[in-house]
Short mmCIF file of C-alpha atoms in Angstrom, two decimals:
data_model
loop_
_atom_site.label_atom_id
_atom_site.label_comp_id
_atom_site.label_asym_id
_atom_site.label_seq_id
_atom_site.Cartn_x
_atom_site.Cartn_y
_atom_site.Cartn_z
CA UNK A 1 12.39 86.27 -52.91
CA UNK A 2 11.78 87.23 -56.23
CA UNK A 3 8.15 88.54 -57.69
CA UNK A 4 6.49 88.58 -61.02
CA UNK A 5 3.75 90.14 -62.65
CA UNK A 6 1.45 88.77 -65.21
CA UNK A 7 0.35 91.36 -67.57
CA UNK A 8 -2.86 90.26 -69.77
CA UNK A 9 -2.94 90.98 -73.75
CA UNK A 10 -5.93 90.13 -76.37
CA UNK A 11 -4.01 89.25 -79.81
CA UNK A 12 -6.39 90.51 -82.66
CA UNK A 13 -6.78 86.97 -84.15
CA UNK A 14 -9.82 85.31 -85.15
CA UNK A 15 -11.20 82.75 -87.35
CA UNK A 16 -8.66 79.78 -88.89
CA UNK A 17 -5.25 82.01 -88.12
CA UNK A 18 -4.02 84.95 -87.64
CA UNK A 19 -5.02 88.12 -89.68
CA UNK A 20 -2.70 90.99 -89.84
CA UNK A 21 -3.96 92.76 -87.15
CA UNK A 22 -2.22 94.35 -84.60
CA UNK A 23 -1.87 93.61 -80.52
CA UNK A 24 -4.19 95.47 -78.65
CA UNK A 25 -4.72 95.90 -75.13
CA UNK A 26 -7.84 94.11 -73.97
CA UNK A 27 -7.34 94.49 -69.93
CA UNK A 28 -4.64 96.58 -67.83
CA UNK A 29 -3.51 94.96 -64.46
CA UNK A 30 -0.89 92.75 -62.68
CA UNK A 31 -0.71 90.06 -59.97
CA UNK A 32 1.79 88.70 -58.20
CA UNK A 33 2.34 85.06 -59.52
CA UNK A 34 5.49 84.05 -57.82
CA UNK A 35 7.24 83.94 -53.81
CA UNK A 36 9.77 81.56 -54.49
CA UNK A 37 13.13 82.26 -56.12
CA UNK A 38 13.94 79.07 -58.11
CA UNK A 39 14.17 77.72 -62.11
CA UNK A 40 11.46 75.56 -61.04
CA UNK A 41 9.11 78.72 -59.72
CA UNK A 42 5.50 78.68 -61.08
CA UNK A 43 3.03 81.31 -62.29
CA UNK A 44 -0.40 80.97 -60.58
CA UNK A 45 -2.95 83.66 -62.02
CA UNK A 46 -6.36 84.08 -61.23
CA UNK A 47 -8.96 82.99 -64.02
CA UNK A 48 -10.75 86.34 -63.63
CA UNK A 49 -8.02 88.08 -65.18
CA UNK A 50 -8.63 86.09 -68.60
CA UNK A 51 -12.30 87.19 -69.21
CA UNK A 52 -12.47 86.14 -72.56
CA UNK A 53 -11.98 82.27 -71.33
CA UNK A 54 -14.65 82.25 -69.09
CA UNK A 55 -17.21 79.81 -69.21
CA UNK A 56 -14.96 77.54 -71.21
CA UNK A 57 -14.70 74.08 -71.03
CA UNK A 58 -11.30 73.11 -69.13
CA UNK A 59 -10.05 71.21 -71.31
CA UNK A 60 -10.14 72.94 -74.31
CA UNK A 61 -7.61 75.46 -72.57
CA UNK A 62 -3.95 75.26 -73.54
CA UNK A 63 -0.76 77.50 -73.23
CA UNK A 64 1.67 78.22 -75.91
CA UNK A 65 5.08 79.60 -76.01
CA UNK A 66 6.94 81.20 -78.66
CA UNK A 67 10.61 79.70 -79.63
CA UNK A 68 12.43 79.17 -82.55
CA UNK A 69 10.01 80.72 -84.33
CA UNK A 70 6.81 78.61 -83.47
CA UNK A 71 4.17 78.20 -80.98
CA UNK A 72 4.66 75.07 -79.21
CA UNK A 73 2.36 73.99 -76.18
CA UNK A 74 3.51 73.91 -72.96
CA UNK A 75 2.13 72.22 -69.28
CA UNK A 76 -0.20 74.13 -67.45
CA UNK A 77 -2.83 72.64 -64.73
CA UNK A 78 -6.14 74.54 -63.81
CA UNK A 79 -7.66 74.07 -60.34
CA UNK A 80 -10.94 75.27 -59.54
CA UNK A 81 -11.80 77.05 -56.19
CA UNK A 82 -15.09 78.13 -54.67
CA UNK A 83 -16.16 81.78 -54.07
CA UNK A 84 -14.72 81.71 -50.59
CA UNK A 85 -11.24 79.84 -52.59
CA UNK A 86 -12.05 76.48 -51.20
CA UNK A 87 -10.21 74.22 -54.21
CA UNK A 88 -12.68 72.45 -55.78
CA UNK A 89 -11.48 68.15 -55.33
CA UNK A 90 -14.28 66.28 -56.39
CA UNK A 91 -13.08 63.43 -58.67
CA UNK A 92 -13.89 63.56 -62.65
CA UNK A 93 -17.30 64.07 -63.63
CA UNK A 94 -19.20 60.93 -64.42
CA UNK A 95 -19.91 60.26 -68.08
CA UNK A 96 -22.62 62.61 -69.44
CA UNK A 97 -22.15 64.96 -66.55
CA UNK A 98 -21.38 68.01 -67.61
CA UNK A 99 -17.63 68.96 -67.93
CA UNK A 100 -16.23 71.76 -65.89
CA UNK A 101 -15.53 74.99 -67.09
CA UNK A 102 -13.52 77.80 -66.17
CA UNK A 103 -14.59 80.28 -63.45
CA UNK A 104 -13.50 83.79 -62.15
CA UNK A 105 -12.10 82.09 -59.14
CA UNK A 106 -9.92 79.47 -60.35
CA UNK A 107 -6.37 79.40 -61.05
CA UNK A 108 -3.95 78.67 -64.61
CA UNK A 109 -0.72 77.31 -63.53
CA UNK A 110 2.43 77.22 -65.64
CA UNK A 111 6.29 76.99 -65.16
CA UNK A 112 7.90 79.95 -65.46
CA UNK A 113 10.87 78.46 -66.84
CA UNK A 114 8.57 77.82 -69.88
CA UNK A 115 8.05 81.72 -70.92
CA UNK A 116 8.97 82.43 -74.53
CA UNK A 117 9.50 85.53 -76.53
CA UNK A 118 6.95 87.79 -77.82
CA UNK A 119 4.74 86.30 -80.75
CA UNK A 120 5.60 88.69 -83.90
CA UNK A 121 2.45 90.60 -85.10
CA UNK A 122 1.57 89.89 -88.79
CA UNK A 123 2.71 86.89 -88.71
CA UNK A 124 0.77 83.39 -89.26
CA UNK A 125 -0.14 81.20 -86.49
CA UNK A 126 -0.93 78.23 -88.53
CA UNK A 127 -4.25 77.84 -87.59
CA UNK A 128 -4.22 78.52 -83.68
CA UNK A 129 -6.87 80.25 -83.55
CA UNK A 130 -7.90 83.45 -81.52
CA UNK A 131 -5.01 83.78 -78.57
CA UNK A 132 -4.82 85.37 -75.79
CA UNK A 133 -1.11 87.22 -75.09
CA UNK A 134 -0.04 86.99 -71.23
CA UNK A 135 3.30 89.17 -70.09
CA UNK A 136 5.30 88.13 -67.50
CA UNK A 137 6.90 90.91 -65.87
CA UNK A 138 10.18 90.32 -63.09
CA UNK A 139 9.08 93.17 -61.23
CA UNK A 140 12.97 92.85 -59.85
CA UNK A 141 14.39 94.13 -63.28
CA UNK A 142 14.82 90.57 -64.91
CA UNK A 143 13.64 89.88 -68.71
CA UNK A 144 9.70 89.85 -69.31
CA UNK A 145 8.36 86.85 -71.46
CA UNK A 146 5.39 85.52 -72.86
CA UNK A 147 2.74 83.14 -73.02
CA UNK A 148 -0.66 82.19 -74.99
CA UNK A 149 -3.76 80.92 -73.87
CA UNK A 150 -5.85 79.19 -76.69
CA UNK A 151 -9.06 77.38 -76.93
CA UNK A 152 -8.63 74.49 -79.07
CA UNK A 153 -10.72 71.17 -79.11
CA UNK A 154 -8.63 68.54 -78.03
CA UNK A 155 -5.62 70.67 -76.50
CA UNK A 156 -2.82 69.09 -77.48
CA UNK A 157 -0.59 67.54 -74.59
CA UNK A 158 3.25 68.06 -73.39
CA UNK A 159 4.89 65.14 -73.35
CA UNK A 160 7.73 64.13 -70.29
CA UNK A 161 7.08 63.41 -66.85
CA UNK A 162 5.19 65.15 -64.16
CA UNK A 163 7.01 67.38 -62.05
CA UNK A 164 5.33 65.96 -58.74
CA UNK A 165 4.23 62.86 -57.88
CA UNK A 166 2.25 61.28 -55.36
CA UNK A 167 2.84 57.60 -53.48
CA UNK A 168 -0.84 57.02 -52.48
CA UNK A 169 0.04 54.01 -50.30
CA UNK A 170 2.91 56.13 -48.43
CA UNK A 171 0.49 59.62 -48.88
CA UNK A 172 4.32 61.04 -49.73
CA UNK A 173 4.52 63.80 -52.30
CA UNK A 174 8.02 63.89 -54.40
CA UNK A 175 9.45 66.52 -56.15
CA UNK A 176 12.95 67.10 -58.26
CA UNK A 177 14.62 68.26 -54.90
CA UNK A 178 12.81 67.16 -51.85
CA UNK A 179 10.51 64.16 -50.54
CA UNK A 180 7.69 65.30 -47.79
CA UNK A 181 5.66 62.43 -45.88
CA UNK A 182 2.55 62.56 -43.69
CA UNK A 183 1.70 61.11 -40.54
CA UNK A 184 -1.03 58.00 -40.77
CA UNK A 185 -2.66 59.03 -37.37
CA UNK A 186 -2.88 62.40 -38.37
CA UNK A 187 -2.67 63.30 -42.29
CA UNK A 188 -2.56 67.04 -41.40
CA UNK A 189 0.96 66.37 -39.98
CA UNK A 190 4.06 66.79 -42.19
CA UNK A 191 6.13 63.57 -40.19
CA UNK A 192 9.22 63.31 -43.04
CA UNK A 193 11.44 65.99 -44.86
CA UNK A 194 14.39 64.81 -47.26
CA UNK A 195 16.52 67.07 -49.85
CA UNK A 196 17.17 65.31 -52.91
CA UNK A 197 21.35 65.47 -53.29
CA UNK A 198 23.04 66.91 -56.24
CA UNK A 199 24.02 62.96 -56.48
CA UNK A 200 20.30 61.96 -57.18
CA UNK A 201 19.89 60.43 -53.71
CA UNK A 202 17.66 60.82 -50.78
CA UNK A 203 19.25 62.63 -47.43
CA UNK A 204 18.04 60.89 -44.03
CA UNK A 205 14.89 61.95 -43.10
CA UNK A 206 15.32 65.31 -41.41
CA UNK A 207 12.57 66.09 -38.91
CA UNK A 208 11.52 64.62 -35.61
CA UNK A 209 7.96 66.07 -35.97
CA UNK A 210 5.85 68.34 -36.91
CA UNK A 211 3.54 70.34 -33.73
CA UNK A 212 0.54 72.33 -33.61
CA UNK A 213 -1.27 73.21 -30.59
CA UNK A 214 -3.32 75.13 -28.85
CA UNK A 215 -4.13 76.75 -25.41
CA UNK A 216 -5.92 79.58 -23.92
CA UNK A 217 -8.78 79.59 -21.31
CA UNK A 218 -12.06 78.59 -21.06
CA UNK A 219 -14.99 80.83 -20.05
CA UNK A 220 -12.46 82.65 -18.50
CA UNK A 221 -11.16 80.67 -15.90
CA UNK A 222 -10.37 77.19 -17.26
CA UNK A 223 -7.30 77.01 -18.80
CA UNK A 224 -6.21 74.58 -21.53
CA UNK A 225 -4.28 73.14 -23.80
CA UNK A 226 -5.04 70.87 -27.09
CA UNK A 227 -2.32 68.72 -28.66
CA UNK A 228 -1.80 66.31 -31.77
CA UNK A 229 -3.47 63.60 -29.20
CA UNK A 230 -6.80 65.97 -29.28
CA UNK A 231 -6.85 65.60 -33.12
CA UNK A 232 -8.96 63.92 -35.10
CA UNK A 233 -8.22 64.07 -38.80
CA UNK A 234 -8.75 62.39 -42.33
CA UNK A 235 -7.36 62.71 -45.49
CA UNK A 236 -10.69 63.52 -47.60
CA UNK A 237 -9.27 64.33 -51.06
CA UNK A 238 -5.81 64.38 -53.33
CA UNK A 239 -5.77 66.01 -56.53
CA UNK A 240 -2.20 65.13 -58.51
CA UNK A 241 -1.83 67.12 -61.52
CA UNK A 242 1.63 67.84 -63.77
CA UNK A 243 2.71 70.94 -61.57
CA UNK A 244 1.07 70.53 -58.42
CA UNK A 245 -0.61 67.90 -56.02
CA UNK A 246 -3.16 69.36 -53.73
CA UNK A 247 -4.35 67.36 -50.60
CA UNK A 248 -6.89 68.13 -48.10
CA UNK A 249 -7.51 66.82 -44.28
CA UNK A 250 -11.02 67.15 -42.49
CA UNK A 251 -9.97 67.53 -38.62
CA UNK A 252 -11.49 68.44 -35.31
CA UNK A 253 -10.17 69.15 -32.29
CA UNK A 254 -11.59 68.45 -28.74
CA UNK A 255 -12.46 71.14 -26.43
CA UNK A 256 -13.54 69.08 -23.78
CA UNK A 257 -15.14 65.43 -23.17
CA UNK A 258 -16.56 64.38 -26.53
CA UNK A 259 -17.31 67.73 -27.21
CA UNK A 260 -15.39 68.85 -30.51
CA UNK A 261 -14.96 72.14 -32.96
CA UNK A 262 -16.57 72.70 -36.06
CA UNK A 263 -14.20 70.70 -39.08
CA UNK A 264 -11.51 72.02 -40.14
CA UNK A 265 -10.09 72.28 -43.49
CA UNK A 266 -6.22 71.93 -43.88
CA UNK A 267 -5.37 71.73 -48.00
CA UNK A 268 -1.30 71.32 -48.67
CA UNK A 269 -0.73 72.57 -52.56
CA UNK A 270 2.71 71.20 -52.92
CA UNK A 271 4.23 72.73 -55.95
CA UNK A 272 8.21 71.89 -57.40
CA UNK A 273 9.77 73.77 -55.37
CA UNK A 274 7.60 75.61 -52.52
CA UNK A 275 4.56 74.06 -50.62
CA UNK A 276 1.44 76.44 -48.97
CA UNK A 277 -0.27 74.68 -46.19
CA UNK A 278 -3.75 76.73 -46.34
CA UNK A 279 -6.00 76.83 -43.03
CA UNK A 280 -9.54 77.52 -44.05
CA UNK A 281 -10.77 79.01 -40.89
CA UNK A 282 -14.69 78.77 -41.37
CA UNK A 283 -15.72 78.69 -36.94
CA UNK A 284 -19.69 79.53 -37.19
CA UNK A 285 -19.73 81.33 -33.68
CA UNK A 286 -17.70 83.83 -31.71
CA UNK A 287 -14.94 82.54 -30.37
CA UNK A 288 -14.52 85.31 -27.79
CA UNK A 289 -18.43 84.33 -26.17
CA UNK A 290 -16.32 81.45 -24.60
CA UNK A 291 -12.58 81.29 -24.83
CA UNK A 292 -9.64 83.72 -24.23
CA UNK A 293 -6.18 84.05 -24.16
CA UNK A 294 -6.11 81.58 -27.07
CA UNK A 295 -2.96 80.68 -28.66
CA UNK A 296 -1.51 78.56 -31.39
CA UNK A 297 1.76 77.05 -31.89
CA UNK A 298 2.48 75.54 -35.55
CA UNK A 299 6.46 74.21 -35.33
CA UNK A 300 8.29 71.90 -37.08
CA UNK A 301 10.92 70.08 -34.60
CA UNK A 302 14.23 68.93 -36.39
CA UNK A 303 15.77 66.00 -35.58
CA UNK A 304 19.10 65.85 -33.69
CA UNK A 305 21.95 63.53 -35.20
CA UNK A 306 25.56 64.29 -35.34
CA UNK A 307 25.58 62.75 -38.91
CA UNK A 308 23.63 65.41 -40.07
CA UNK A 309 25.05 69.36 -40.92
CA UNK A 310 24.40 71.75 -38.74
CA UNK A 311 21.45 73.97 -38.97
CA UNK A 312 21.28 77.99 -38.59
CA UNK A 313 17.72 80.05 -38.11
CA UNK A 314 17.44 83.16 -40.09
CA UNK A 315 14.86 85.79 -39.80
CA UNK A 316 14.87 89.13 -41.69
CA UNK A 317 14.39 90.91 -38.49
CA UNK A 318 17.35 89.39 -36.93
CA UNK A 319 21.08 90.55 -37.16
CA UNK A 320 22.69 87.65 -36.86
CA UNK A 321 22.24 83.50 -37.72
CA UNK A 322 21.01 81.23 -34.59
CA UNK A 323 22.64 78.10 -34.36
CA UNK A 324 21.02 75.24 -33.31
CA UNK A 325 22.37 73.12 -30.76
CA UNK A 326 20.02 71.85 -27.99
CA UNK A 327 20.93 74.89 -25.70
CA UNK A 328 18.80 77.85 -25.72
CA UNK A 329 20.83 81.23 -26.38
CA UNK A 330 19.36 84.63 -25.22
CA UNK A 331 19.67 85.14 -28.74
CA UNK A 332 17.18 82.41 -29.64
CA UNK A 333 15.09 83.44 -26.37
CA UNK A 334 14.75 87.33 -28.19
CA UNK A 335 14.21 85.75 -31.07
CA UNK A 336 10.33 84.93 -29.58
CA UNK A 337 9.98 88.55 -28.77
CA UNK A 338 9.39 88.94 -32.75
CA UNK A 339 6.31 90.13 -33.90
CA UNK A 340 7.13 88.67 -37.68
CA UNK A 341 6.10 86.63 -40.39
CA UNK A 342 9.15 85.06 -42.04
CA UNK A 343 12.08 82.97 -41.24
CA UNK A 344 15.06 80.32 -42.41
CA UNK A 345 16.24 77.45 -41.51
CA UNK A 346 19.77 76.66 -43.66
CA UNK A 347 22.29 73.51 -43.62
CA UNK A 348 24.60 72.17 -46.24
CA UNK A 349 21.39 70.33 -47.50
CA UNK A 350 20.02 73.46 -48.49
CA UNK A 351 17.54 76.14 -47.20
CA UNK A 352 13.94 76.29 -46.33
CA UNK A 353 12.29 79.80 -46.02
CA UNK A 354 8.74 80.11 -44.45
CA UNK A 355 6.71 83.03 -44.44
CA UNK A 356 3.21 83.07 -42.78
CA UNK A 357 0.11 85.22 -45.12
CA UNK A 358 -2.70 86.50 -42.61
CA UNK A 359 -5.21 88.31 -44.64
CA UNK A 360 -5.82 92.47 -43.66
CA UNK A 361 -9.37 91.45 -42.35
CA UNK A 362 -8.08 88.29 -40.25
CA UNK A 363 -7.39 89.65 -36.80
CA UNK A 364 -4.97 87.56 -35.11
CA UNK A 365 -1.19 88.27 -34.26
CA UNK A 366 2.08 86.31 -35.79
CA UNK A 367 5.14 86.00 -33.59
CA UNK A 368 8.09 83.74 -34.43
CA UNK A 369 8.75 80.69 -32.30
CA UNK A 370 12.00 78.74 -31.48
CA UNK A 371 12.70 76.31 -28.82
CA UNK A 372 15.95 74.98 -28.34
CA UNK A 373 16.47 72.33 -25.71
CA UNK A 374 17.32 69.18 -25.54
CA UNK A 375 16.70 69.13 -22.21
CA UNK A 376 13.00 70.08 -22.62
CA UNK A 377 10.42 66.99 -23.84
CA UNK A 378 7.25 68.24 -25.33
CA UNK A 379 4.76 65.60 -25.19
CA UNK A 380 2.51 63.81 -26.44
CA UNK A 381 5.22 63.20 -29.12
CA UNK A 382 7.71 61.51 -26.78
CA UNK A 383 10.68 62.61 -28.81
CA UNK A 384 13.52 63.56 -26.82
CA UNK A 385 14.34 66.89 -26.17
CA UNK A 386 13.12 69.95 -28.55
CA UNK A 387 15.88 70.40 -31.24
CA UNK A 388 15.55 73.99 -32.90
CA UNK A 389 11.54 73.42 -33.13
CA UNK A 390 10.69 76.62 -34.55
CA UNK A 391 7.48 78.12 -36.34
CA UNK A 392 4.99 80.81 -35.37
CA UNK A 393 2.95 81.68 -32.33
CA UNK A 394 -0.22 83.37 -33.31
CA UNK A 395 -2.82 84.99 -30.58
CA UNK A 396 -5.73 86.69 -30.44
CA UNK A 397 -8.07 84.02 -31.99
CA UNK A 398 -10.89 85.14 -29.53
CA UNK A 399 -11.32 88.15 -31.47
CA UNK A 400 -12.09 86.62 -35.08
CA UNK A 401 -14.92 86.45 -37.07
CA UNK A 402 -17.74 84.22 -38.53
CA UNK A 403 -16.42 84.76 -41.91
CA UNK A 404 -14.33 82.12 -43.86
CA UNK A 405 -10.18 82.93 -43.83
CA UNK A 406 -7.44 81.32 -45.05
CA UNK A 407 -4.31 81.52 -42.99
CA UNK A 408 -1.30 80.11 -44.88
CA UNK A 409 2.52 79.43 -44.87
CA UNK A 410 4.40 79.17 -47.66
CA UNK A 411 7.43 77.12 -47.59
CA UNK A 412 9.83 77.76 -50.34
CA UNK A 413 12.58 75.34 -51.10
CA UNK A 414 16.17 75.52 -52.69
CA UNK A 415 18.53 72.84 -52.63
CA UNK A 416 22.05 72.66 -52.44
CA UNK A 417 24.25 72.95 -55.29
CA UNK A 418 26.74 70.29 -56.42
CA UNK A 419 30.02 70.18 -54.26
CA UNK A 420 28.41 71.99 -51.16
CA UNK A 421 26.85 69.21 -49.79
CA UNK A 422 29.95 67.31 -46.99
#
């Protein structure tokens, strides 16, 4: 994966244009803005980084890049987020509500692909106005370039499409290279994967399901185990903007009887090429005064048709590529002796990398998950057989907190080229 760094400049400009000042450093630091090796790889930075922006309408914000010797806007979206980095969904203010502005918390999106050069000092900026100069840094020896925030009133917009979209009736989010669905019953549930083709087309849908569950015991004796059936979930919110569509779920699960959990939060930020599915953890008692032993499975189960390419599993902290064919190897039976956080799946479709973020002061345990067998049915599904359903086992639940976390995975996406698809 490849990583960037967003380096933050104050350009000494002020008033109509741009003086003949100098550029002068107005705040030292870096952040990583990017996981995902693709052209279509965005920059997320945290507002806090830009304090001169602060407290600034939204939508006076803009970006500019330098080319051909001009600034020329470019798309960015802003999402808000909470102190605890809950996304803020609410629809649009109401007229004569106040509009929102820009907080330490919240994030400034942009393409990466749309980096320019450095803006020349002494040189006019035809009336921009004070800008703010933001280096981004391939911290794997690649080219730096540039961008400029700039408060103008209206920002000027990009024209061309969106790079996501969002099918309300379907709840399906689209990108340029894949399609992802979500289940009616259960809107938390990813139910539909497709690559788009280097021929513009749509591949078969790819997976049988997606799983989550959960076991453990209760008061120490009674064990369990909690299923998609024990679910019950809502989609509460969708926010579609150019680079990213963000969608939340509201679910519970039952622990016994009617008796349910606290809600919880489930937010997908689907981007071009990479999705997070964040897990705001918010439980307001101690787990570990009445369960043990608990354990989650979150899997995605691929569907077995001999039209399709094979598939392989990858994992940096395996030797060798697991194939998957309905029989489980003692290969693929080591492979759940892994105490790890990232893995692969890769076909002639192209290859989807998942890597699982559990924050220092979150005290659970990752381990990577892969069942193989056709011969196995995992219910309450009912799809035959468990075809290379792999994911992550996490344990130790009992022992967290009252505090809010966010546990996420990050899925990051690459295609297949032209003339390696059969």
């Amino acid at each position: 994966m490849r990583h960037y760094c967003i380096w933050l400049f104050a350009c000494c400009l002020g008033g109509a244009g741009l003086a003949t000042g100098t550029v002068a450093m107005a705040q030292s630091g870096a952040i990583s803005v990017s996981g995902c090796r693709s052209a279509d790889a965005l920059a997320v930075m945290s507002a806090d980084k830009l304090p001169a922006l602060l407290g600034t309408p939204v939508n006076r914000i803009g970006l500019l890049s330098y080319r051909e010797k001009q600034l020329s806007p470019i798309r960015l979206q802003i999402d808000q987020r909470d102190g605890d980095g809950r996304y803020l969904l609410d629809d649009k203010p109401e007229p004569g509500r106040q509009l929102p502005v820009l907080g330490p918390n919240d994030e400034i999106v942009f393409r990466l692909a749309d980096r320019g050069t450095r803006y020349p000092a002494n040189t006019p900026n035809s009336g921009e106005g004070a800008l703010v100069e933001i280096e981004v840094i391939d911290a794997m020896g690649g080219p730096s370039g540039w961008v400029y925030a700039v408060l103008s009133s209206p920002v000027r917009g990009v024209s061309g499409n969106n790079h996501m979209t969002y099918e309300t009736a379907a709840d399906r989010v689209e990108s340029g290279i894949y399609k992802i669905g979500f289940s009616p019953q259960h809107p938390f549930i990813i139910d539909s994967f497709q690559w788009r083709t280097p021929a513009g087309d749509w591949t078969p849908n790819l997976l049988d399901t997606m799983k989550i569950r959960h076991q453990g015991k209760m008061f120490g004796f009674i064990s369990f185990r909690r299923t998609t059936r024990d679910y019950s979930s809502r989609l509460t919110r969708v926010k579609v903007g150019p680079l990213r569509v963000i969608r939340r779920t509201e679910n519970r699960v039952r622990i016994m009887w009617k008796l349910k959990t606290p809600t919880l939060y489930i937010d997908y930020i689907m981007m071009p090429d990479s999705f997070v599915m964040d897990t705001i953890v918010n439980i307001p008692f101690n787990l570990g005064l009445f369960f043990s032993d608990v354990e989650t499975l979150t899997t995605v189960d691929w569907r077995n048709d001999p039209a399709l390419p094979e598939q392989v599993i990858r994992s940096p902290y395996t030797t060798s590529s697991l194939r998957v064919d309905g029989q489980m190897s003692a290969e693929e039976s080591r492979f759940n002796t892994i105490n790890g956080t990232h893995l692969s799946v890769h076909s002639d479709y192209g290859s989807v990398s998942l890597g699982l973020d559990i924050p220092e002061d979150f005290s659970i345990q990752p381990w990577l998950y892969l069942r193989d067998r056709m011969d196995v049915v995992d219910p309450p599904e009912n799809q035959p057989g468990q075809f290379g359903n792999v994911g992550y086992r996490t344990t130790g639940w009992e022992s967290i907190d009252t505090e809010v976390h966010h546990l996420k995975i990050t899925t990051c996406m690459a295609a297949a080229e032209a003339g390696s698809v059969r």
